C-alpha cells in the first residue's frame, strides 16, 4: 500500500513543545489554530515540512 506524501505545518511553541497539522487548502489559519488549541501568543515559530508517513521522517 502506497501512502501519499504531504506537507504539514509544525508549530514550535514558546514552552518548547511542538504541534503539527496536515496542510489542507480549504482550512484557514484561524481554523488550524482552533483545531490545535493554540493562540497567536503561544507560537514561537511555524515551519512547513514535507512529511512521509511511511518512514515517519520529516524533510525540510
Coordinates of C-alpha atoms in Angstrom, one line a residue:
X1 CA 0.0 0.0 0.0
X2 CA 1.4 3.4 -1.1
X3 CA 1.0 6.3 1.3
X4 CA 0.8 9.8 0.0
X5 CA 3.5 12.3 0.9
X6 CA 2.2 15.7 2.1
X7 CA 3.2 18.9 3.8
X8 CA 2.5 19.7 7.4
X9 CA 2.8 22.8 9.5
X10 CA 5.0 22.3 12.6
X11 CA 4.3 24.9 15.3
X12 CA 7.1 25.4 17.8
X13 CA 5.6 26.9 20.9
X14 CA 7.1 29.2 23.5
X15 CA 7.0 26.4 26.1
X16 CA 9.4 24.4 23.8
X17 CA 6.7 21.9 22.8
X18 CA 5.6 21.2 19.2
X19 CA 2.3 20.6 17.5
X20 CA 1.7 19.8 13.8
X21 CA -1.2 19.7 11.4
X22 CA -1.6 18.5 7.8
X23 CA -1.9 21.3 5.3
X24 CA -5.4 21.3 3.8
X25 CA -6.1 24.0 1.2
X26 CA -9.6 24.6 2.5
X27 CA -8.6 25.1 6.1
X28 CA -7.9 28.7 7.2
X29 CA -5.1 29.8 9.5
X30 CA -7.5 30.5 12.3
X31 CA -9.2 27.1 11.9
X32 CA -5.8 25.4 12.2
X33 CA -5.2 27.3 15.4
X34 CA -8.6 26.3 16.8
X35 CA -8.1 22.6 15.9
X36 CA -4.7 22.6 17.7
X37 CA -6.0 24.7 20.6
X38 CA -3.4 27.4 20.0
X39 CA -3.4 31.2 20.4
X40 CA -1.1 33.6 18.5
X41 CA 0.7 34.4 21.7
X42 CA 1.7 30.8 22.2
X43 CA 3.6 30.4 18.9
X44 CA 7.3 30.9 18.6
X45 CA 7.9 29.6 15.0
X46 CA 5.9 27.9 12.2
X47 CA 7.6 25.7 9.6
X48 CA 6.2 24.0 6.5
X49 CA 7.7 20.5 6.4
X50 CA 7.5 17.7 3.8
X51 CA 6.1 14.6 5.6
X52 CA 6.5 11.0 4.6
X53 CA 4.1 8.8 6.7
X54 CA 5.8 5.6 5.6
X55 CA 9.1 6.3 7.4
X56 CA 7.9 9.0 9.8
X57 CA 10.7 11.3 8.8
X58 CA 10.2 15.0 8.0
X59 CA 12.2 16.7 5.3
X60 CA 12.7 20.5 5.4

